[in-house]
Amino acid sequence: MQRSLTILYTSLLGICLGSSSSFPSNINIGGLFPTESHEYEVFRFALSHHQDIPKLVPQVDMVKMGNSFSMTYAFCSQFSKGVYAIIGLYDRKTVNMLMSFCGALHVCFVTPSFPIETANQFVIQLRPELQDALVGVIDHYGWTKFVYMYSSDSGLSVLQKVLDTAAERNWLVTSVNVETMTEASFLKVFQDLDKRKEGQIIIDCETERLTGILKKIVEQGKNAKSYHYILANLGFLDIDLTDLRKGGANITGFQLVNNSEPVVSRVVQQWLEFDNKDSKVPKSGLKYTGALTYDGVKVMSTAFQNLRKQRIDISRRGNAGECLANPPAPWGQGIDIQRALQQVRIDGLTGHIQFNEKGRRTNFTVSIMELAPSGPKKVGYWNEDEKYVTTASFMRGSNETYGLQNRTYIVTTILESPYVMLKKNHEQLVGNDKYEGYIVELAAEIAKHVGYQYKLKVVSDGKYGARDPETKMWNGMVGELVYGKADVAVAPLTITLVREEVIDFSKPFMSLGISIMIKKPTKSKPGVFSFLDPLAYEIWMCIVFAYIGVSVVLFLVSRFSPYEWHAEDYEEGGEPQTPTQASASNGVQQGQTQTQQNTNQQSQEQTNEFGIFNSLWFSLGAFMQQGCDISPRSLSGRIVGGVWWFFTLIIISSYTANLAAFLTVERMVSPIESAEDLAKQTEIAYGTLDAGSTKEFFRRSKIAVFEKMWSYMKAADPSVFVKTTDEGVMRVRKSKGKYAYLLESTMNEYIEQRKPCDTMKVGGNLDSKGYGIATPKGSPLRNPVNLAVLKLNEQGLLDKLKNKWWYDKGECGSGGGDSKDKTSALSLSNVAGVFYILIGGLGLAMLVALVEFCYKSRTESRRMKQSINDAMHCSTLTRMSGNGNGGENGRILTHDFPKTVQTLPCMSHTASMGLGASGM
């Protein structure tokens, strides 16, 4: 009887106690989030979606990550407020402290942070462990050598798993801590990969740090098709992979949130609309860490609802206790909450949510993603039961040209005549129609052959592309390709080694070299005595000395040779006979008798025709190719005459051959003819385009002349470098010949053809290179564009385009400034010197004749004992009468008058009409 009463009393007491200890309608939960973090905003958003009883009431503290004191203070503050559980984030500096508090005080901590290896059952880890899935993907791709880049911020559990597996399977793994990696070490990693021709890289970092690493990869041009990256991160769709995609790199990653699920899509849309009505800035998408936070709130709400249904008393009465008490005073109901959280089985934004006895996610599925040309594609999934399963309908590399026709490519170029120019009415036009030029037509032809749509875009900074030595950043068109802002560069872009390391080039569509541009010097007009220019001054002097020397030698030879002497016969009462008359008289005399010879008294005199003046006259006549009435008789004299004639033949022929050019061509005297001329002087400054291949050529050259030129250009003040080609050309034109511009020969030739036609190219090309069409590393456009360039070259279209834009549209006449000097009709200024010599010679002859006349008249006046006036008058009348008998070759033949008649002092005018002038 007493036992029955005891049982009844116990039952009534249980009923009374159960009714009095009702489950709380409000559950205080703590929150530890960084200030203005994405996870905190999602936490607020999730609480607005979970208003069921019991209602979750937040007690949030904003903490500074990495600060253990701040985290400790916030945790103790929330524990003293009597929170039932805490949701929040940790990092590697605060994780151990939180684990200690949770284990000692039996407070559950629900976290979306990276999973850790711990035996603390009060930590509920929402994020799945990735190491098994990563090993499965590595097995799928068959990697045996790769680089593992990791950050210790997210723990080392994944790295440890990969290294353990590598030891079992003989993988060669190079681990690199990105936190201690410098710019130099980063470059060295990729240089080693390039040397080994390997490109497999795994990057294990949180999203923020991962974004920075990927940016560096793009800057270094390592987003090429030859590289394959696996991103050990569960938010593949949260990362901006646009620049990597443009480079053609192979990217594989993991995606935890399945955005294709209707429930997920609806929540994401609600998130975008949450607290964003008055905001002008669009809200970012829901990241995977935010989705984990959302699921964490849902897990807590479900767990407390289950506790309420089970009528488990979790109320906290009185003082919650001191978190820093020693020994610690754990909360008695913490075990019940921990069990309830671990027993939750729901489907959330991150898939199926289930925990094992250690509080870790289990029975989850992760999608495997790859980056296709059109964007991210799902190629498989991984779970604990099936491991890696391939579901790919997309196979990378199956067709490189697939989809070329289905998108518009950005073609970067640069405004440079005659390559790309704005049309005169460009303001009225749009798109590609605004431009004209060689490159514009070439881009259209290539697009037609490859079969894609394109849009021309002029590079924003107006540069071709060079790497900054300090920031290591690429500028210009090369930078736009490297950083994914353009798909192809069609421009006069020089193929160089440093550019080829970060982008791909097609075969050259134009060959060229560095040349020198100077201001065209003033044309030198032919002088009055320009007819002397065909022979140098030294030659003319040698000819004069040769003329005098030959005449003297001929005079001496004629004096010594007996064959140059002959007899002059004089009859009584007669004048001496000429050599011809002497010969005839000798022949007559040989037929006469000795008696006749004795009766005619003859006197003989030996004479020589080659006196000094006759020798000079003979040499002059031969040199002028006019001949002379006398010629040498002796062998020695004829040898002298023969070599002189040969000498004059060669000299006159050479002179005649060059005379036309020197009389008809206006020559330009250039102060510079080669790079050596530039290097050995300082009067004329010279420079190149800044941030271009020409400047890079001089900077890297090991040739002594170019090194000397680079030293000058680098140290010149003011700077000799120009920002644009137009600026360089204008500087040449305005410098009055004191500045030379070094640029590509094609541009030099084009500018020569443009008005005001005052520049010219001098010397040969300093090097040999080519222009090529550039694409990002691994771009699917590379091969089709390369084939298109080769086809256009074989068809002759490239030469046709160059002739059209260089010479057909030239403004300086055919051939331009680089053409040979052109001949033109002779003007009076060309031959004025000849007329001056003629007039001078005639005047000199008249003067000499007057002097001779006066001298002879004076001599006659003395001999005739007359006055000088009478003698001059008599001589004038005699010479002007016209009845004198002139002989040949300057000789005077006398009449057979008596000597007394011929020597009359003076005769009357009538009497003298019949007399010769021989007496004078």
mmCIF file of C-alpha atoms in Angstrom, residues 580-728:
data_model
loop_
_atom_site.group_PDB
_atom_site.id
_atom_site.type_symbol
_atom_site.label_atom_id
_atom_site.label_comp_id
_atom_site.label_asym_id
_atom_site.label_seq_id
_atom_site.Cartn_x
_atom_site.Cartn_y
_atom_site.Cartn_z
ATOM 1 C CA THR A 580 106.787 72.475 -147.103
ATOM 2 C CA GLN A 581 108.244 74.967 -149.549
ATOM 3 C CA ALA A 582 111.716 73.978 -148.472
ATOM 4 C CA SER A 583 110.995 70.365 -149.296
ATOM 5 C CA ALA A 584 109.694 71.270 -152.730
ATOM 6 C CA SER A 585 112.661 73.502 -153.555
ATOM 7 C CA ASN A 586 115.040 70.819 -152.429
ATOM 8 C CA GLY A 587 113.449 68.396 -154.865
ATOM 9 C CA VAL A 588 113.814 70.874 -157.718
ATOM 10 C CA GLN A 589 117.362 71.635 -156.830
ATOM 11 C CA GLN A 590 118.295 67.949 -156.929
ATOM 12 C CA GLY A 591 117.350 67.982 -160.620
ATOM 13 C CA GLN A 592 119.466 70.995 -161.482
ATOM 14 C CA THR A 593 123.032 71.070 -162.381
ATOM 15 C CA GLN A 594 125.833 71.808 -159.981
ATOM 16 C CA THR A 595 126.303 75.071 -161.801
ATOM 17 C CA GLN A 596 122.858 76.275 -160.855
ATOM 18 C CA GLN A 597 123.468 75.281 -157.237
ATOM 19 C CA ASN A 598 126.619 77.296 -157.126
ATOM 20 C CA THR A 599 125.034 80.349 -158.712
ATOM 21 C CA ASN A 600 122.167 80.456 -156.072
ATOM 22 C CA GLN A 601 123.610 81.328 -152.789
ATOM 23 C CA GLN A 602 121.722 79.583 -150.102
ATOM 24 C CA SER A 603 121.962 79.787 -146.460
ATOM 25 C CA GLN A 604 120.572 76.880 -144.269
ATOM 26 C CA GLU A 605 119.411 77.108 -140.602
ATOM 27 C CA GLN A 606 118.350 74.191 -138.284
ATOM 28 C CA THR A 607 114.906 74.856 -136.642
ATOM 29 C CA ASN A 608 112.635 73.001 -134.115
ATOM 30 C CA GLU A 609 108.877 73.518 -134.138
ATOM 31 C CA PHE A 610 108.365 72.337 -130.525
ATOM 32 C CA GLY A 611 109.339 75.366 -128.604
ATOM 33 C CA ILE A 612 107.873 75.783 -125.132
ATOM 34 C CA PHE A 613 104.798 77.649 -126.376
ATOM 35 C CA ASN A 614 104.121 75.188 -129.198
ATOM 36 C CA SER A 615 104.514 72.313 -126.716
ATOM 37 C CA LEU A 616 101.928 73.900 -124.436
ATOM 38 C CA TRP A 617 99.673 74.488 -127.443
ATOM 39 C CA PHE A 618 100.033 70.860 -128.598
ATOM 40 C CA SER A 619 99.212 69.527 -125.137
ATOM 41 C CA LEU A 620 96.227 71.836 -124.791
ATOM 42 C CA GLY A 621 94.886 70.898 -128.213
ATOM 43 C CA ALA A 622 95.182 67.217 -127.418
ATOM 44 C CA PHE A 623 93.522 67.664 -124.023
ATOM 45 C CA MET A 624 90.635 69.561 -125.602
ATOM 46 C CA GLN A 625 90.459 66.844 -128.311
ATOM 47 C CA GLN A 626 90.820 69.463 -131.056
ATOM 48 C CA GLY A 627 94.234 68.514 -132.424
ATOM 49 C CA CYS A 628 97.021 70.811 -133.653
ATOM 50 C CA ASP A 629 98.809 71.701 -136.920
ATOM 51 C CA ILE A 630 102.098 70.373 -135.614
ATOM 52 C CA SER A 631 102.895 66.903 -134.387
ATOM 53 C CA PRO A 632 106.050 65.189 -133.137
ATOM 54 C CA ARG A 633 108.255 63.370 -135.629
ATOM 55 C CA SER A 634 110.582 61.514 -133.318
ATOM 56 C CA LEU A 635 109.687 58.259 -131.639
ATOM 57 C CA SER A 636 110.215 59.734 -128.204
ATOM 58 C CA GLY A 637 107.973 62.655 -128.971
ATOM 59 C CA ARG A 638 105.272 60.374 -130.304
ATOM 60 C CA ILE A 639 105.460 58.243 -127.116
ATOM 61 C CA VAL A 640 104.878 61.362 -125.060
ATOM 62 C CA GLY A 641 101.991 62.332 -127.319
ATOM 63 C CA GLY A 642 100.483 58.820 -127.210
ATOM 64 C CA VAL A 643 100.425 58.496 -123.429
ATOM 65 C CA TRP A 644 99.047 62.037 -123.153
ATOM 66 C CA TRP A 645 96.278 61.221 -125.622
ATOM 67 C CA PHE A 646 95.423 58.036 -123.640
ATOM 68 C CA PHE A 647 95.417 60.020 -120.406
ATOM 69 C CA THR A 648 93.101 62.655 -121.844
ATOM 70 C CA LEU A 649 90.795 59.978 -123.310
ATOM 71 C CA ILE A 650 90.196 58.426 -119.897
ATOM 72 C CA ILE A 651 89.886 61.759 -118.077
ATOM 73 C CA ILE A 652 87.504 63.264 -120.618
ATOM 74 C CA SER A 653 85.391 60.102 -120.722
ATOM 75 C CA SER A 654 85.110 60.002 -116.927
ATOM 76 C CA TYR A 655 84.307 63.673 -116.796
ATOM 77 C CA THR A 656 81.627 63.380 -119.449
ATOM 78 C CA ALA A 657 80.031 60.396 -117.736
ATOM 79 C CA ASN A 658 79.511 62.327 -114.472
ATOM 80 C CA LEU A 659 78.804 65.724 -115.917
ATOM 81 C CA ALA A 660 75.092 65.175 -116.614
ATOM 82 C CA ALA A 661 74.327 64.044 -113.089
ATOM 83 C CA PHE A 662 76.156 66.924 -111.483
ATOM 84 C CA LEU A 663 74.512 69.506 -113.709
ATOM 85 C CA THR A 664 70.932 68.228 -113.532
ATOM 86 C CA VAL A 665 70.578 66.878 -109.970
ATOM 87 C CA GLU A 666 70.026 69.024 -106.922
ATOM 88 C CA ARG A 667 71.857 67.077 -104.261
ATOM 89 C CA MET A 668 71.092 66.982 -100.537
ATOM 90 C CA VAL A 669 74.000 66.914 -98.141
ATOM 91 C CA SER A 670 72.899 64.817 -95.146
ATOM 92 C CA PRO A 671 74.699 65.355 -91.826
ATOM 93 C CA ILE A 672 73.884 61.786 -90.722
ATOM 94 C CA GLU A 673 74.267 58.660 -92.820
ATOM 95 C CA SER A 674 74.242 55.833 -90.248
ATOM 96 C CA ALA A 675 73.864 54.906 -86.591
ATOM 97 C CA GLU A 676 77.629 55.218 -86.200
ATOM 98 C CA ASP A 677 77.392 58.863 -87.262
ATOM 99 C CA LEU A 678 74.760 59.450 -84.578
ATOM 100 C CA ALA A 679 76.749 57.702 -81.871
ATOM 101 C CA LYS A 680 79.976 59.630 -82.417
ATOM 102 C CA GLN A 681 78.427 63.098 -82.211
ATOM 103 C CA THR A 682 76.396 65.028 -79.642
ATOM 104 C CA GLU A 683 75.173 67.999 -81.637
ATOM 105 C CA ILE A 684 72.157 66.141 -83.012
ATOM 106 C CA ALA A 685 69.938 64.585 -80.329
ATOM 107 C CA TYR A 686 68.163 61.300 -81.008
ATOM 108 C CA GLY A 687 65.491 59.274 -79.250
ATOM 109 C CA THR A 688 62.759 56.650 -79.567
ATOM 110 C CA LEU A 689 59.166 56.054 -78.640
ATOM 111 C CA ASP A 690 58.664 55.543 -74.927
ATOM 112 C CA ALA A 691 57.263 52.126 -73.910
ATOM 113 C CA GLY A 692 57.916 50.481 -77.265
ATOM 114 C CA SER A 693 59.979 47.717 -78.833
ATOM 115 C CA THR A 694 62.508 50.191 -80.278
ATOM 116 C CA LYS A 695 63.403 51.451 -76.816
ATOM 117 C CA GLU A 696 63.567 47.866 -75.571
ATOM 118 C CA PHE A 697 65.911 46.975 -78.440
ATOM 119 C CA PHE A 698 68.458 49.604 -77.416
ATOM 120 C CA ARG A 699 68.068 48.776 -73.730
ATOM 121 C CA ARG A 700 68.866 45.102 -74.273
ATOM 122 C CA SER A 701 71.407 45.429 -77.096
ATOM 123 C CA LYS A 702 74.972 44.255 -76.471
ATOM 124 C CA ILE A 703 76.430 45.883 -79.591
ATOM 125 C CA ALA A 704 78.887 48.634 -78.656
ATOM 126 C CA VAL A 705 77.360 51.293 -80.924
ATOM 127 C CA PHE A 706 73.833 50.674 -79.670
ATOM 128 C CA GLU A 707 74.983 50.509 -76.050
ATOM 129 C CA LYS A 708 76.608 53.909 -76.494
ATOM 130 C CA MET A 709 73.427 55.274 -78.048
ATOM 131 C CA TRP A 710 71.325 53.859 -75.191
ATOM 132 C CA SER A 711 73.605 55.442 -72.598
ATOM 133 C CA TYR A 712 73.174 58.802 -74.288
ATOM 134 C CA MET A 713 69.392 58.507 -74.637
ATOM 135 C CA LYS A 714 68.938 57.365 -71.042
ATOM 136 C CA ALA A 715 70.952 60.262 -69.619
ATOM 137 C CA ALA A 716 69.788 62.979 -72.026
ATOM 138 C CA ASP A 717 68.215 66.067 -70.501
ATOM 139 C CA PRO A 718 65.659 67.063 -71.638
ATOM 140 C CA SER A 719 64.355 63.600 -72.375
ATOM 141 C CA VAL A 720 64.728 62.395 -75.948
ATOM 142 C CA PHE A 721 61.861 59.904 -75.612
ATOM 143 C CA VAL A 722 58.423 60.766 -76.961
ATOM 144 C CA LYS A 723 54.983 59.474 -76.022
ATOM 145 C CA THR A 724 53.637 59.053 -79.553
ATOM 146 C CA THR A 725 55.056 58.738 -83.046
ATOM 147 C CA ASP A 726 53.336 61.961 -84.092
ATOM 148 C CA GLU A 727 55.167 63.776 -81.309
ATOM 149 C CA GLY A 728 58.477 62.350 -82.497
#
